[in-house]
PDB file of C-alpha atoms in Angstrom:
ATOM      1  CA  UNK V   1     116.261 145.733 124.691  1.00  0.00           C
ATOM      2  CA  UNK V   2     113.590 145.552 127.106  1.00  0.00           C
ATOM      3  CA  UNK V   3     111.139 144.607 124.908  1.00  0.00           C
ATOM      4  CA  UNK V   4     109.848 141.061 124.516  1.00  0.00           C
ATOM      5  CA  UNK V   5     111.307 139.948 120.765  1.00  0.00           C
ATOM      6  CA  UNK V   6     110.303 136.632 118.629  1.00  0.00           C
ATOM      7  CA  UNK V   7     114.579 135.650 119.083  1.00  0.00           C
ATOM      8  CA  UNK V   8     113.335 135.187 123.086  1.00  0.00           C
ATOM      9  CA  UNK V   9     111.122 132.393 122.368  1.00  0.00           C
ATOM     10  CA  UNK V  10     114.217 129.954 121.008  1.00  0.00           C
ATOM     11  CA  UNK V  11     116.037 131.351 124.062  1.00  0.00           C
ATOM     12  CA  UNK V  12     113.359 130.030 126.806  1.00  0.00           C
ATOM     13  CA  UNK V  13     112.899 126.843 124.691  1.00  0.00           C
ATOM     14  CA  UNK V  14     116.088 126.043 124.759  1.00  0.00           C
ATOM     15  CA  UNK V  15     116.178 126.831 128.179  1.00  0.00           C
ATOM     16  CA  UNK V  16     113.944 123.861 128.675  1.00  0.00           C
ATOM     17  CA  UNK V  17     115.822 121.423 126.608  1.00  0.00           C
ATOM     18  CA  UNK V  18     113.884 122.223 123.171  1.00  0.00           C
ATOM     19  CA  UNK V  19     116.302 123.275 120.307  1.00  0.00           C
ATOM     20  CA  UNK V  20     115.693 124.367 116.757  1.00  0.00           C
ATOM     21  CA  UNK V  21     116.071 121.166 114.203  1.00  0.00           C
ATOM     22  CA  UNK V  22     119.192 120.466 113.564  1.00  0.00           C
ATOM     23  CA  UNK V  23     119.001 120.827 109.518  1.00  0.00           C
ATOM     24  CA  UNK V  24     121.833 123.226 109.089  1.00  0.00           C
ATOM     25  CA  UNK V  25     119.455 126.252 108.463  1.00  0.00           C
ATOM     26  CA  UNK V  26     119.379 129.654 109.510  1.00  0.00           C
ATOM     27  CA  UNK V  27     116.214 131.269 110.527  1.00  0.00           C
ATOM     28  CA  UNK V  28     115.807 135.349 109.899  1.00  0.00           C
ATOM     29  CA  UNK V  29     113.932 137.374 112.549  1.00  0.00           C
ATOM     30  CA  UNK V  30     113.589 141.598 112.998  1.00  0.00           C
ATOM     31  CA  UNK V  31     115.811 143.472 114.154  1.00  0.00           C
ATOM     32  CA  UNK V  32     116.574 144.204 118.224  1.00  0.00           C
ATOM     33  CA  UNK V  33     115.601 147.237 119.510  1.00  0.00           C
ATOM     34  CA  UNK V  34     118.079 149.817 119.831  1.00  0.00           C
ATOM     35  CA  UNK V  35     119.663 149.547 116.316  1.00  0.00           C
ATOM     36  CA  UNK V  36     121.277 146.317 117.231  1.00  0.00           C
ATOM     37  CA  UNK V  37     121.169 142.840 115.737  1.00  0.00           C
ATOM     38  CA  UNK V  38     122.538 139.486 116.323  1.00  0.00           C
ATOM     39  CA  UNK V  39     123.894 135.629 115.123  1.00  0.00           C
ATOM     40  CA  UNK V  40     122.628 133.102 117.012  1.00  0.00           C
ATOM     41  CA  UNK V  41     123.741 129.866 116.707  1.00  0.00           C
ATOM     42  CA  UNK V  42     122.279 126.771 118.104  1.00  0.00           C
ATOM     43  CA  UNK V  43     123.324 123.138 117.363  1.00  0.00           C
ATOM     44  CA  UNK V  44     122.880 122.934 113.751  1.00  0.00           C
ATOM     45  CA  UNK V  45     120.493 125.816 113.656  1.00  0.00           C
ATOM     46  CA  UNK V  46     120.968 129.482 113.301  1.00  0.00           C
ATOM     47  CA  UNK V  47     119.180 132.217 114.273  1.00  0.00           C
ATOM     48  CA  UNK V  48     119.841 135.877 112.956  1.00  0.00           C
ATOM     49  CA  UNK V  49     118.376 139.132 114.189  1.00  0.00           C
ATOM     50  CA  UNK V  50     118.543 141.737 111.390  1.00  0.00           C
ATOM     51  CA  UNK V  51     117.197 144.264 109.225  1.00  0.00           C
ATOM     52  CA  UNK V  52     118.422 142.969 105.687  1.00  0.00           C
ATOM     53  CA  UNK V  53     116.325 140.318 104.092  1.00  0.00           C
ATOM     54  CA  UNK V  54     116.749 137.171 104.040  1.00  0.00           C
ATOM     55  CA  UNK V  55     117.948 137.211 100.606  1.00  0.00           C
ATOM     56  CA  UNK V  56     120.298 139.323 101.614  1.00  0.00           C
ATOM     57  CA  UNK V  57     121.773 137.741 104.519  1.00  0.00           C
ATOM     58  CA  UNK V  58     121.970 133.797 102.492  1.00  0.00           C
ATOM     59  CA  UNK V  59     124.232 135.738  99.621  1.00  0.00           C
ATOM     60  CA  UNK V  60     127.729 135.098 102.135  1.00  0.00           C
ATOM     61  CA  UNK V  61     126.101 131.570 102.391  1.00  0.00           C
ATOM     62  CA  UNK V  62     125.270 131.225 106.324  1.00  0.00           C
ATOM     63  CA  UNK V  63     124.491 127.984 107.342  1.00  0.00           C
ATOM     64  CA  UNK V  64     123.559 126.598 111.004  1.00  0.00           C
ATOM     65  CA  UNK V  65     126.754 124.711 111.183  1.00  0.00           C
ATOM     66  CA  UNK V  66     129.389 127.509 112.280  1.00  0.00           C
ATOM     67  CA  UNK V  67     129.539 129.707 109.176  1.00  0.00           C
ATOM     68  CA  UNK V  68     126.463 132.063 110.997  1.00  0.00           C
ATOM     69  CA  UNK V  69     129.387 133.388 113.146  1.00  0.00           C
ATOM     70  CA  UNK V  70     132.296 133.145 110.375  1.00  0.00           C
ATOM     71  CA  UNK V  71     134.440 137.111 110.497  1.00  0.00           C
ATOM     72  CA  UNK V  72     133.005 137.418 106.547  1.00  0.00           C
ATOM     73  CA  UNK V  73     129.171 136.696 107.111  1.00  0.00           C
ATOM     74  CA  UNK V  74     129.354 139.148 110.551  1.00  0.00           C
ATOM     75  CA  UNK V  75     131.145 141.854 108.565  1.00  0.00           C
ATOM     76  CA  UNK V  76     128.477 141.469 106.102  1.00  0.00           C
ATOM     77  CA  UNK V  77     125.653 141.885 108.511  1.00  0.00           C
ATOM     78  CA  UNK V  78     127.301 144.623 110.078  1.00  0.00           C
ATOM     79  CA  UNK V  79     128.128 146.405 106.947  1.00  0.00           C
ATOM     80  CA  UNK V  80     131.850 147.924 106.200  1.00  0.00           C
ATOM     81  CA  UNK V  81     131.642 150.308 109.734  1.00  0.00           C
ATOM     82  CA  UNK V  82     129.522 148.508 111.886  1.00  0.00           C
ATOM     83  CA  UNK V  83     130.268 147.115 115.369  1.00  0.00           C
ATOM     84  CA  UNK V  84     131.175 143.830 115.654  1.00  0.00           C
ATOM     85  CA  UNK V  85     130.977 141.975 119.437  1.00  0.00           C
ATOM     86  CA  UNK V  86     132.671 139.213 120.667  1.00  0.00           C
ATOM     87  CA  UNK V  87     131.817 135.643 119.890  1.00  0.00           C
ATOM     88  CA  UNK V  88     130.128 134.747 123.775  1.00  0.00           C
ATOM     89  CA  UNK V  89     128.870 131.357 124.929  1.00  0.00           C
ATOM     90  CA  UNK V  90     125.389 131.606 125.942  1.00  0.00           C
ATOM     91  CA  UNK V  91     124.277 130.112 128.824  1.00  0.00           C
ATOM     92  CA  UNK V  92     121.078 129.476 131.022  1.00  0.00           C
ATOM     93  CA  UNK V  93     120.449 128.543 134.862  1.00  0.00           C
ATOM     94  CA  UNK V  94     117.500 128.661 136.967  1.00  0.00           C
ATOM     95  CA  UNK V  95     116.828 131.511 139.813  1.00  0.00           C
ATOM     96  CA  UNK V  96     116.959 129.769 143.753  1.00  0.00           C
ATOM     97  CA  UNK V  97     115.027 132.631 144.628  1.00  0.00           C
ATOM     98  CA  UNK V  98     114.336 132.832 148.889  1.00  0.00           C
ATOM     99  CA  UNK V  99     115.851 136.026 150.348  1.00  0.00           C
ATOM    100  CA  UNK V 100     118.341 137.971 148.387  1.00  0.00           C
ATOM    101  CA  UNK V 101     122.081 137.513 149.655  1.00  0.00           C
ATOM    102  CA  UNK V 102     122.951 140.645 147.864  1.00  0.00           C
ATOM    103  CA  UNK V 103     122.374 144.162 148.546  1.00  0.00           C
ATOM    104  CA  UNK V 104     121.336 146.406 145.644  1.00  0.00           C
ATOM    105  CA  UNK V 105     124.077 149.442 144.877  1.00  0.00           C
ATOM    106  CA  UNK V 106     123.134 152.731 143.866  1.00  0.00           C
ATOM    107  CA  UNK V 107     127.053 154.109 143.473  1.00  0.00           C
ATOM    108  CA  UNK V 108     128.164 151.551 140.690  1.00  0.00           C
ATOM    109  CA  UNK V 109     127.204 153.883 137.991  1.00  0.00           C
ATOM    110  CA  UNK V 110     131.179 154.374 136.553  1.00  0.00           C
ATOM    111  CA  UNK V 111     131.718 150.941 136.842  1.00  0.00           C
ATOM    112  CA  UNK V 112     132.842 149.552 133.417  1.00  0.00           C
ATOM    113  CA  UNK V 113     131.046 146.919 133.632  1.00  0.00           C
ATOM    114  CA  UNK V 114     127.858 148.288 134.700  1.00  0.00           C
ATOM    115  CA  UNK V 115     128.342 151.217 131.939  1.00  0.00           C
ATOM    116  CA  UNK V 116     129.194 148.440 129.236  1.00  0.00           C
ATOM    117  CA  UNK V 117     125.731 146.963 130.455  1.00  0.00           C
ATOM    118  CA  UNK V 118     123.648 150.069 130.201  1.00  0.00           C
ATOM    119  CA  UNK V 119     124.836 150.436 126.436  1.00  0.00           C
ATOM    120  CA  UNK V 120     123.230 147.336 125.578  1.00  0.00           C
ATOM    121  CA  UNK V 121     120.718 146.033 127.989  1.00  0.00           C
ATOM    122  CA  UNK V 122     117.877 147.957 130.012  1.00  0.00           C
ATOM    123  CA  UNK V 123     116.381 148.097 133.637  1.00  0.00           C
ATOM    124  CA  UNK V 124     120.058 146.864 134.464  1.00  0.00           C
ATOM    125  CA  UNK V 125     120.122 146.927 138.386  1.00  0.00           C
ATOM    126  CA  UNK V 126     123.444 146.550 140.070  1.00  0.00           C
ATOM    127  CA  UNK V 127     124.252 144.446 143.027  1.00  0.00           C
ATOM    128  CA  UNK V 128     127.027 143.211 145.096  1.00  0.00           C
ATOM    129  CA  UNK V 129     129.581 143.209 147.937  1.00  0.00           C
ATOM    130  CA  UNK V 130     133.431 143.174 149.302  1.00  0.00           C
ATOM    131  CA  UNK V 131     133.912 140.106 146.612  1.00  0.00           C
ATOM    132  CA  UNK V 132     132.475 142.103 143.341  1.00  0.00           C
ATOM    133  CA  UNK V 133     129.399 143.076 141.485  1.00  0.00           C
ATOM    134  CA  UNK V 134     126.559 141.596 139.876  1.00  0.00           C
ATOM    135  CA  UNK V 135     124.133 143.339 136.896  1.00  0.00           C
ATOM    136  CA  UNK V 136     120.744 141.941 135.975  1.00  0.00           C
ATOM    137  CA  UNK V 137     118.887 143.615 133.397  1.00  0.00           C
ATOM    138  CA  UNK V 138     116.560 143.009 130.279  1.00  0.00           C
ATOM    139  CA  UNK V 139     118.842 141.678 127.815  1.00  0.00           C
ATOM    140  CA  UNK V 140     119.440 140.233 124.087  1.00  0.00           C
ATOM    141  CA  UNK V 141     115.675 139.461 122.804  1.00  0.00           C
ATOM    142  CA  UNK V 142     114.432 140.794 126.617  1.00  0.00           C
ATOM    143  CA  UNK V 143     115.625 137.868 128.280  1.00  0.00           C
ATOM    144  CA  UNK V 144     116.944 138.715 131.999  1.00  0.00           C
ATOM    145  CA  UNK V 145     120.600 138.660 132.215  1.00  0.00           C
ATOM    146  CA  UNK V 146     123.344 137.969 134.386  1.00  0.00           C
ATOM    147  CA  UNK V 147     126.916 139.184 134.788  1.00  0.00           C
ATOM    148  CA  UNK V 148     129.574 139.221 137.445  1.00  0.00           C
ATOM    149  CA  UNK V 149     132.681 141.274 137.849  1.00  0.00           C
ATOM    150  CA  UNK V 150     135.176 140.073 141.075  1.00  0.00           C
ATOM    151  CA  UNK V 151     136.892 143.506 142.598  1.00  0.00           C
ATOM    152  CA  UNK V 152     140.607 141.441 142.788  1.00  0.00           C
ATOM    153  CA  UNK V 153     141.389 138.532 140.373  1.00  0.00           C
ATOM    154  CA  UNK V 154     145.356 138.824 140.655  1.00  0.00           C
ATOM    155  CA  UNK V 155     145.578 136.592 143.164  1.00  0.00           C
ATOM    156  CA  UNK V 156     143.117 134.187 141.953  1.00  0.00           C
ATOM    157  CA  UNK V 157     139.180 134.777 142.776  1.00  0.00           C
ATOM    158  CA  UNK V 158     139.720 132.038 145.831  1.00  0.00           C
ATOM    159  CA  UNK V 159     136.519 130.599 145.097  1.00  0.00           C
ATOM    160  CA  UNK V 160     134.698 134.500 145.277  1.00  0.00           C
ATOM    161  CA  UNK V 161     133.345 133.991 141.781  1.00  0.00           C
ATOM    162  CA  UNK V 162     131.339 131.132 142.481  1.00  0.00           C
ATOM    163  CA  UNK V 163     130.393 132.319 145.240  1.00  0.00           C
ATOM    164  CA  UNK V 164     129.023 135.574 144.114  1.00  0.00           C
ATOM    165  CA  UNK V 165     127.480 133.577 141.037  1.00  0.00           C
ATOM    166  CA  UNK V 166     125.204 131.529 143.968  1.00  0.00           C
ATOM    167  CA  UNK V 167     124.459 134.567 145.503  1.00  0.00           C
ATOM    168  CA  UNK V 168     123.808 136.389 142.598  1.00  0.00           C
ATOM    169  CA  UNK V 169     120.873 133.248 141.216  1.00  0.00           C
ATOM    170  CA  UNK V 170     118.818 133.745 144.875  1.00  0.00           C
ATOM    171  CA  UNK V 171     117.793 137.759 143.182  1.00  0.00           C
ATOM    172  CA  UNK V 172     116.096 135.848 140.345  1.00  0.00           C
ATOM    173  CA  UNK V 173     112.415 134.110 141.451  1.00  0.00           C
ATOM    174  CA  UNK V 174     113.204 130.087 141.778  1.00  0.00           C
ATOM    175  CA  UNK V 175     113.094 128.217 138.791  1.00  0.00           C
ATOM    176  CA  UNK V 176     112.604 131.237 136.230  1.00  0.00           C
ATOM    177  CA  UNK V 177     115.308 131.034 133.651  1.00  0.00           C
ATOM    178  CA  UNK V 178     118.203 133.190 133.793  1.00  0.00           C
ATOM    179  CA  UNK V 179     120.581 133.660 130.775  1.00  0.00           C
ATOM    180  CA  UNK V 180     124.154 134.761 130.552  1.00  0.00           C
ATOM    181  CA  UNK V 181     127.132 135.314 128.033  1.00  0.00           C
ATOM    182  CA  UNK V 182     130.517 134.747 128.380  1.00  0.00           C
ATOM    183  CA  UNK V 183     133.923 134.254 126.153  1.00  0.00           C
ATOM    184  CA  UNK V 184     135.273 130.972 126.012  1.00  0.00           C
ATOM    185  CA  UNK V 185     138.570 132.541 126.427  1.00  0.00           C
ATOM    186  CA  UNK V 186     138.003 133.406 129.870  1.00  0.00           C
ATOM    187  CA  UNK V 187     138.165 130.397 131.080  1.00  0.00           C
ATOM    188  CA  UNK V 188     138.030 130.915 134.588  1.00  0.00           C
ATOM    189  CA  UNK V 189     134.480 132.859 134.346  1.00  0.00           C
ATOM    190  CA  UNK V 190     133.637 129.789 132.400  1.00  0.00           C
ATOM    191  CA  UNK V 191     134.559 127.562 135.206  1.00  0.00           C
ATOM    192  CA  UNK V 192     132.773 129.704 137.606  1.00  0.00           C
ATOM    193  CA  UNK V 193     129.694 129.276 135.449  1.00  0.00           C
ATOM    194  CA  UNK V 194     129.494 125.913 134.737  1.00  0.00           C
ATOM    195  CA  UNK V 195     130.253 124.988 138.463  1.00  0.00           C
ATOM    196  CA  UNK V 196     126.968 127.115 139.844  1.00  0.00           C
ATOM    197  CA  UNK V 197     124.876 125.118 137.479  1.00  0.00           C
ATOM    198  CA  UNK V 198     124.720 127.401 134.041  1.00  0.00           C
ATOM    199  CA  UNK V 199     124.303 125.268 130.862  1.00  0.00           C
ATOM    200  CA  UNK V 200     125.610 126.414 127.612  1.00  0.00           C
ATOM    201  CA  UNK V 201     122.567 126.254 125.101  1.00  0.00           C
ATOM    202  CA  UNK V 202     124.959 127.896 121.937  1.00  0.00           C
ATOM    203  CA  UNK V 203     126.785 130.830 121.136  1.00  0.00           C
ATOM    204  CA  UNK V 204     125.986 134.567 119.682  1.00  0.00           C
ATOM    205  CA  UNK V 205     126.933 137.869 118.757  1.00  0.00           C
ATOM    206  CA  UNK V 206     125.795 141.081 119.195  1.00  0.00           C
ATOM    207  CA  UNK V 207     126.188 143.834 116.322  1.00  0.00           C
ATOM    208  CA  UNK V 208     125.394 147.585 116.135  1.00  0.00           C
ATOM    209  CA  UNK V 209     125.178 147.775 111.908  1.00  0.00           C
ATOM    210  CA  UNK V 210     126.638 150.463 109.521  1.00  0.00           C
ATOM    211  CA  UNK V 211     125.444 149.566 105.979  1.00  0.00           C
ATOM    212  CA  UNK V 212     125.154 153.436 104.746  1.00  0.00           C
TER     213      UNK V 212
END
């Protein structure tokens, strides 16, 4: 999903504080690259990503007030086989930039989560240290993309996660937006998150269609 898609201009204006119009309607854009789409949903506004028509996505009766995201309307996007993702939080920060405080890796490649990055995101680099990793790559709609995996959270991440996360924003060119999306149910991530300075802007799914 390198390439630049219409989806990434609500994601950079809401990245500076401009959000669709909250009027309960959803909004119906091409499909990603890669045979994937997507629900989007802002603050009374939805966005979805997809190759049916708009016609066809308003028969389950969407709307930009939670039902965008509803198990029926995804299952109909996706189609009776398709993938379904996870419901994420989406989030933004801004780079630091200055020197990098992480090294680039180039013996991550069996790492689960750098392998459940390449599958949907491209030019993912990997970076990190003794505390865990970090991937940035060109994600949902081309927008750059953050995630973080600790090495050892059995113990509690002792503050590594935050940590990493402030590392992780000085590899990104101060003040460009960065985006990143993670389940409410992890709470800790969350946490993590919200402490370095991320911002949630809405929530989304990502979903690799089977309509025969």
């Amino acid at each position: 999903m390198g390439e630049s898609h219409p989806l990434l201009t609500f994601f950079m204006a809401a990245a500076d504080g401009c959000f669709p119009p909250v009027d309960g309607q959803v909004t119906v854009l091409p499909p990603l690259p890669g045979g994937l789409e997507c629900s989007v949903a802002f603050t009374g506004h939805a966005v979805v990503a997809t190759a049916m028509t708009g016609q066809a996505v308003r028969t389950q009766g969407p709307d930009g007030f939670g039902a965008s995201l509803s198990p029926d309307f995804l299952r109909h996007l996706a189609g009776p086989k398709g993938w379904i993702g996870v419901t994420d939080a989406t989030l933004t920060a801004r780079g630091t930039g200055g020197p990098p405080r992480l090294a680039e890796l180039t013996d991550a490649d069996d790492h689960s989560r750098v392998r459940h990055a390449r599958e949907l995101r491209t030019n993912v680099k990997v970076y990190g240290d003794e505390r865990g990793l970090v991937t940035l790559a060109a994600g949902l709609a081309g927008r750059r993309e953050l995630s973080i995996e600790l090495h050892n959270v059995r113990d509690g991440s002792q503050g590594h996660g935050r940590s990493l996360l402030a590392d992780a924003l000085s590899l990104v060119p101060e003040a460009d937006p960065v985006f990143a999306a993670v389940s409410p149910g992890n709470a800790r991530s969350l946490r993590a998150f919200l402490a370095c300075g991320f911002t949630p802007i809405g929530s989304e799914v990502l979903l690799r269609p089977e309509r025969g």
